[in-house]
Amino acid sequence: MHRDPALDQILSAIASRQRFVLSSHARPDGDSIGSQLAMAYALQALGKHVTIVNKDAAPAPIMAFPGVPDIQISDHVTGDFDAAIIMECGELTRPGVAGLDKYFLINIDHHPGNTGYGQINWFDATAAACGEMVFTLIEALGVPLSPEIASHVYLAILTDTGSFHYSGITPRTFDICRQCLEAGVDPVLVARNIYDTNNMGRLKLFGAVLSAMRIDSSGQIAIVYLDHEMARAAGGTYEDTEGLVNLPLSVTEILAVVFFKRTESDEFRVSVRSKGNIDVGSVAKEFGGGGHKNAAGCTVTGGFETLQEQFVAKIQRAIKDGSI
Ligand code: 5GP
Ligand code: MN
């Protein structure tokens, strides 16, 4: 396969530098944590000094993975670093960590529309996870696949493909996973850590949210809503909703889901998901957010009923434009 010149630029930038700070997006997921930790272990194997700074802590199930508790949680970074490696971020605002722009920036990402904010920009929208790109870089660096690196690459791929549900999966995705298993990853244990270590409040919260779910006039779009009062009543928290947005897609007729989480009285975190060729990434972009074709998000303000109508109209359009 043709090799991106940016990859060679990154190899020489790493070779000539010693101290690295790594960061990724706020509210981290499996791909942001897995990409960062795989990179950190690889750089450490080369004798480099590595610090990871994230705005928010990892979701509870991911805390069990090696190195995750050592991530520094802060909204700013200071210190003497030769470069910052930002992974899994389409824009430099995504980390929510001030001060990163002071450093030599290496941008590694797979989100369509990446703004190219780095001194080096390696962008590959065909990667199923940013963790795939990190794997390729680690291979090119000549660092052997340790169990720690392998478990983080596998975590990134498993979660960012929605457990091998989403588009973007290629033979290489499975080849990387094969190598991760050969390096010691136990897929049963990883799946249990990620999917089967939740609390009862989360299950009750899922029940409450799904009971209140609405379906649009076409019967193809599920609208899911959560506010703090519902969460309290169910005995769960907003953090417990990870993965909930995907559940309505398990119904044959449902082609897209929009999930509104009320954060302030008129502010909402919105997650959108879709099947097949339905592009909800461009829907989220119209509302100032972004993401991938089948998984995207944004933050919006306004009245809930109005916002709901606006999103449903745009998603109905995306369904017309796409075809399964
Ligand atoms: P989630 O719905 O899980 O928060 O995000 C789904 C996908 O959309 C992720 O790949 C994430 O990177 C992207 N995404 C979510 N929120 C935003 C946002 O506010 N801005 C941008 N650019 N991307 C987002
Ligand atoms: Mn990703």
Coordinates of C-alpha atoms and ligand atoms in Angstrom, one line a residue:
M1 CA 0.0 0.0 0.0
H2 CA 1.2 3.5 -0.7
R3 CA 2.6 5.1 2.4
D4 CA 1.4 8.6 3.4
P5 CA 4.4 11.0 3.5
A6 CA 3.0 12.4 6.8
L7 CA 3.9 9.1 8.4
D8 CA 7.5 9.5 7.4
Q9 CA 7.5 13.1 8.8
I10 CA 6.1 11.8 12.1
L11 CA 8.8 9.1 12.2
S12 CA 11.6 11.7 11.9
A13 CA 9.8 14.1 14.3
I14 CA 9.7 11.4 16.9
A15 CA 13.3 10.3 16.3
S16 CA 14.6 13.8 16.9
R17 CA 12.5 14.6 20.0
Q18 CA 12.5 13.3 23.5
R19 CA 9.7 14.7 25.6
F20 CA 6.1 14.2 24.4
V21 CA 2.7 15.2 25.7
L22 CA -0.2 13.3 24.3
S23 CA -3.9 14.4 24.3
S24 CA -7.2 13.5 22.8
H25 CA -10.8 14.6 22.9
A26 CA -12.8 15.5 26.0
R27 CA -15.2 12.8 27.3
P28 CA -12.8 10.2 26.1
D29 CA -13.9 6.9 24.5
G30 CA -12.2 3.6 23.7
D31 CA -10.5 4.9 20.6
S32 CA -9.1 8.1 22.2
I33 CA -7.8 6.2 25.3
G34 CA -6.6 3.2 23.3
S35 CA -4.8 5.4 20.7
Q36 CA -3.1 7.5 23.4
L37 CA -2.0 4.6 25.6
A38 CA -0.8 2.5 22.7
M39 CA 1.3 5.5 21.5
A40 CA 2.5 6.1 25.0
Y41 CA 3.8 2.6 25.5
A42 CA 5.4 2.6 22.1
L43 CA 7.2 5.9 22.8
Q44 CA 8.3 4.6 26.2
A45 CA 9.7 1.5 24.5
L46 CA 11.9 3.9 22.5
G47 CA 13.1 5.5 25.7
K48 CA 11.0 8.7 25.3
H49 CA 9.4 10.6 28.1
V50 CA 5.6 10.6 27.8
T51 CA 2.9 12.5 29.6
I52 CA -0.8 12.1 28.8
V53 CA -3.2 15.0 29.6
N54 CA -7.0 14.7 29.1
K55 CA -9.7 17.0 30.1
D56 CA -12.0 14.2 31.4
A57 CA -11.4 10.9 33.1
A58 CA -11.9 7.7 31.1
P59 CA -15.3 5.9 31.4
A60 CA -15.3 3.4 34.3
P61 CA -15.0 0.2 32.3
I62 CA -11.9 1.5 30.5
M63 CA -10.1 2.3 33.9
A64 CA -9.2 -1.4 34.1
F65 CA -6.9 -1.1 31.1
P66 CA -3.1 -0.7 31.6
G67 CA -1.9 2.8 32.2
V68 CA -5.3 4.5 32.2
P69 CA -5.3 5.6 35.9
D70 CA -1.9 7.4 35.2
I71 CA -3.5 9.8 32.7
Q72 CA -3.3 13.4 34.0
I73 CA -6.8 15.0 34.2
S74 CA -6.5 18.7 33.5
D75 CA -8.0 21.5 31.3
H76 CA -4.5 22.9 30.6
V77 CA -1.0 21.8 29.9
T78 CA 2.3 23.5 30.8
G79 CA 5.8 22.1 30.8
D80 CA 8.8 21.4 28.8
F81 CA 7.7 19.2 25.9
D82 CA 9.3 18.8 22.5
A83 CA 6.0 17.9 20.8
A84 CA 2.3 17.3 21.4
I85 CA 0.7 14.4 19.7
I86 CA -3.0 14.9 19.3
M87 CA -5.0 11.9 18.3
E88 CA -8.6 11.4 17.3
C89 CA -9.4 15.1 17.1
G90 CA -10.8 16.9 14.1
E91 CA -10.1 20.3 15.6
L92 CA -7.7 21.6 18.2
T93 CA -10.7 22.7 20.4
R94 CA -11.8 19.0 20.8
P95 CA -9.3 18.2 23.7
G96 CA -10.6 21.1 25.8
V97 CA -7.0 21.4 27.1
A98 CA -5.5 24.9 26.9
G99 CA -1.8 25.4 26.0
L100 CA -1.4 22.5 23.5
D101 CA -0.9 25.1 20.7
K102 CA 2.4 26.2 22.2
Y103 CA 4.0 22.9 21.2
F104 CA 5.1 21.4 17.9
L105 CA 1.8 19.7 17.0
I106 CA 1.5 16.2 15.5
N107 CA -2.1 15.6 14.4
I108 CA -3.2 12.0 13.9
D109 CA -6.8 11.5 13.1
H110 CA -9.5 9.7 11.1
H111 CA -12.4 12.1 11.3
P112 CA -13.7 13.5 8.0
G113 CA -13.2 17.2 7.9
N114 CA -10.0 17.3 10.1
T115 CA -8.9 20.9 10.0
G116 CA -5.1 20.2 9.7
Y117 CA -4.2 22.2 12.8
G118 CA -0.8 20.5 13.2
Q119 CA 2.8 21.1 12.0
I120 CA 2.4 17.6 10.8
N121 CA -1.0 16.3 9.8
W122 CA -1.6 12.6 9.3
F123 CA -5.2 12.1 8.3
D124 CA -6.9 8.9 7.1
A125 CA -10.7 8.8 7.0
T126 CA -10.5 5.2 5.8
A127 CA -9.2 4.0 9.2
A128 CA -11.9 2.2 11.2
A129 CA -10.3 3.6 14.3
C130 CA -7.6 6.1 15.1
G131 CA -6.1 3.1 16.9
E132 CA -5.5 1.5 13.5
M133 CA -3.4 4.5 12.5
V134 CA -1.4 4.3 15.7
F135 CA -0.8 0.6 15.1
T136 CA 0.6 1.4 11.6
L137 CA 2.9 4.1 13.2
I138 CA 4.1 1.7 15.9
E139 CA 4.8 -0.9 13.2
A140 CA 6.8 1.7 11.2
L141 CA 8.7 2.7 14.4
G142 CA 9.8 -0.9 14.7
V143 CA 8.4 -1.3 18.3
P144 CA 7.3 -4.8 19.0
L145 CA 3.6 -5.3 19.9
S146 CA 3.7 -5.7 23.7
P147 CA 0.5 -7.0 25.5
E148 CA -0.1 -3.5 26.7
I149 CA 0.1 -1.9 23.3
A150 CA -2.0 -4.8 21.8
S151 CA -4.7 -4.4 24.4
H152 CA -5.1 -0.7 23.7
V153 CA -5.1 -1.1 19.9
Y154 CA -7.8 -3.8 20.3
L155 CA -9.8 -1.6 22.7
A156 CA -9.7 1.3 20.1
I157 CA -10.9 -0.9 17.3
L158 CA -13.5 -2.9 19.2
T159 CA -15.2 0.3 20.5
D160 CA -14.8 2.5 17.5
T161 CA -16.3 0.0 15.1
G162 CA -19.3 -0.5 17.5
S163 CA -18.1 -4.1 18.1
F164 CA -17.6 -4.6 14.4
H165 CA -20.9 -3.0 13.4
Y166 CA -20.0 0.1 11.5
S167 CA -18.7 0.9 8.0
G168 CA -15.0 1.4 7.6
I169 CA -14.0 -2.1 8.7
T170 CA -11.5 -3.6 6.3
P171 CA -9.4 -6.8 6.0
R172 CA -6.6 -4.8 7.6
T173 CA -8.9 -4.2 10.7
F174 CA -9.1 -7.9 11.3
D175 CA -5.4 -8.4 10.5
I176 CA -4.5 -5.9 13.2
C177 CA -6.9 -7.6 15.6
R178 CA -5.3 -10.9 14.7
Q179 CA -1.9 -9.5 15.6
C180 CA -3.3 -8.1 18.8
L181 CA -4.6 -11.6 19.8
E182 CA -1.3 -13.2 18.9
A183 CA 0.4 -10.6 21.2
G184 CA -1.8 -11.8 24.1
V185 CA -5.1 -10.0 24.0
D186 CA -8.0 -12.1 25.4
P187 CA -11.0 -10.9 23.4
V188 CA -13.4 -12.5 25.9
L189 CA -11.9 -10.7 28.8
V190 CA -11.8 -7.3 26.9
A191 CA -15.5 -7.7 25.9
R192 CA -16.4 -8.6 29.5
N193 CA -14.5 -5.5 30.8
I194 CA -16.1 -3.2 28.3
Y195 CA -19.6 -4.5 28.1
D196 CA -20.4 -6.5 31.2
T197 CA -19.1 -4.5 34.1
N198 CA -21.9 -2.0 34.5
N199 CA -24.0 -1.1 37.5
M200 CA -27.7 -1.6 38.1
G201 CA -28.4 2.1 37.9
R202 CA -27.3 2.0 34.2
L203 CA -29.7 -0.8 33.3
K204 CA -32.6 1.0 35.1
L205 CA -31.6 4.3 33.3
F206 CA -31.7 2.5 29.9
G207 CA -35.2 1.2 30.8
A208 CA -36.4 4.7 31.7
V209 CA -34.9 6.3 28.6
L210 CA -36.2 3.6 26.2
S211 CA -39.7 3.8 27.7
A212 CA -39.8 7.5 26.9
M213 CA -38.4 7.0 23.4
R214 CA -40.4 8.6 20.5
I215 CA -40.5 7.5 16.9
D216 CA -40.9 10.1 14.1
S217 CA -43.7 10.2 11.6
S218 CA -41.8 8.1 9.1
G219 CA -41.3 5.3 11.6
Q220 CA -37.6 5.3 10.8
I221 CA -36.1 7.7 13.3
A222 CA -35.9 7.1 17.1
I223 CA -35.7 10.2 19.3
V224 CA -34.3 9.6 22.7
Y225 CA -34.2 12.1 25.5
L226 CA -32.6 12.3 29.0
D227 CA -32.4 15.0 31.7
H228 CA -30.9 15.1 35.2
E229 CA -34.3 14.4 36.8
M230 CA -34.8 11.2 34.8
A231 CA -31.3 10.1 35.6
R232 CA -31.7 10.7 39.3
A233 CA -35.1 8.9 39.4
A234 CA -33.6 5.9 37.7
G235 CA -30.5 5.9 40.0
G236 CA -28.1 6.4 37.2
T237 CA -25.8 9.2 35.8
Y238 CA -25.1 10.7 32.4
E239 CA -21.9 8.7 32.3
D240 CA -24.0 5.5 32.4
T241 CA -25.6 6.3 29.0
E242 CA -22.6 5.2 27.0
G243 CA -23.8 2.8 24.2
L244 CA -27.5 3.6 24.8
V245 CA -27.8 5.6 21.6
N246 CA -27.1 2.5 19.5
L247 CA -29.9 0.3 21.0
P248 CA -32.8 1.6 18.8
L249 CA -30.8 0.6 15.7
S250 CA -31.4 -3.0 16.7
V251 CA -34.9 -2.6 15.4
T252 CA -35.2 -3.4 11.7
E253 CA -37.3 -0.4 10.8
I254 CA -35.2 2.1 12.7
L255 CA -32.5 3.6 10.4
A256 CA -31.3 6.5 12.6
V257 CA -31.3 7.6 16.2
V258 CA -30.9 11.1 17.8
F259 CA -30.2 11.2 21.5
F260 CA -30.7 14.5 23.3
K261 CA -29.0 14.9 26.7
R262 CA -30.1 18.1 28.5
T263 CA -27.0 19.6 30.1
E264 CA -28.3 23.1 31.0
S265 CA -31.9 24.4 30.9
D266 CA -31.7 25.0 27.2
E267 CA -28.4 23.3 26.2
F268 CA -28.2 19.7 24.9
R269 CA -25.4 17.3 24.0
V270 CA -26.7 15.5 20.9
S271 CA -25.5 12.1 19.6
V272 CA -26.7 10.8 16.3
R273 CA -26.3 7.3 14.9
S274 CA -27.4 5.7 11.6
K275 CA -27.3 2.6 9.5
G276 CA -25.6 2.1 6.1
N277 CA -25.2 5.0 3.8
I278 CA -27.2 7.5 5.9
D279 CA -24.8 10.3 6.6
V280 CA -25.5 11.8 10.0
G281 CA -22.0 13.2 10.2
S282 CA -23.1 16.0 7.9
V283 CA -26.3 16.5 9.9
A284 CA -24.2 17.0 13.1
K285 CA -21.9 19.3 11.1
E286 CA -24.9 21.6 10.2
F287 CA -25.4 22.0 13.9
G288 CA -21.8 22.9 14.6
G289 CA -20.5 19.5 15.5
G290 CA -19.1 16.6 13.5
G291 CA -18.1 13.0 13.5
H292 CA -18.4 10.1 11.1
K293 CA -21.1 9.0 8.6
N294 CA -22.8 6.6 11.1
A295 CA -21.8 8.2 14.4
A296 CA -21.7 11.9 15.1
G297 CA -22.4 14.5 17.7
C298 CA -22.8 18.2 18.5
T299 CA -23.9 20.6 21.3
V300 CA -26.9 22.8 20.6
T301 CA -29.1 25.3 22.5
G302 CA -32.8 25.9 22.1
G303 CA -36.2 24.6 23.0
F304 CA -36.4 20.8 22.9
E305 CA -39.5 20.5 20.7
T306 CA -38.0 22.9 18.1
L307 CA -34.6 21.2 18.1
Q308 CA -36.3 17.8 17.8
E309 CA -38.2 18.9 14.7
Q310 CA -35.0 20.4 13.2
F311 CA -33.0 17.3 13.7
V312 CA -35.8 14.9 12.5
A313 CA -36.2 17.0 9.3
K314 CA -32.5 16.9 8.5
I315 CA -32.2 13.2 9.4
Q316 CA -35.2 12.5 7.2
R317 CA -33.4 14.3 4.4
A318 CA -30.2 12.2 5.1
I319 CA -32.3 9.0 4.9
K320 CA -33.7 10.1 1.5
D321 CA -30.2 10.9 0.2
G322 CA -28.7 7.7 1.5
S323 CA -29.7 4.1 0.6
I324 CA -29.1 1.0 2.5
Ligands
5GP1 P1 -20.7 10.7 20.6 O1 -22.1 10.7 20.1 O2 -20.4 9.3 21.0 O3 -20.4 11.8 21.6 O4 -19.8 11.0 19.3 C1 -19.9 10.3 18.1 C2 -18.8 10.7 17.2 O5 -19.0 12.1 16.8 C3 -17.4 10.6 17.7 O6 -16.6 10.1 16.7 C4 -17.0 12.0 18.0 O7 -15.7 12.2 17.7 C5 -17.9 12.9 17.1 N1 -18.4 14.0 17.8 C6 -19.2 14.1 18.9 N2 -19.5 15.3 19.3 C7 -18.8 16.1 18.5 C8 -18.7 17.6 18.4 O8 -19.2 18.3 19.2 N3 -17.9 18.0 17.4 C9 -17.2 17.2 16.5 N4 -16.5 17.8 15.6 N5 -17.3 15.9 16.6 C10 -18.1 15.3 17.5
MN2 MN -12.3 7.3 16.6

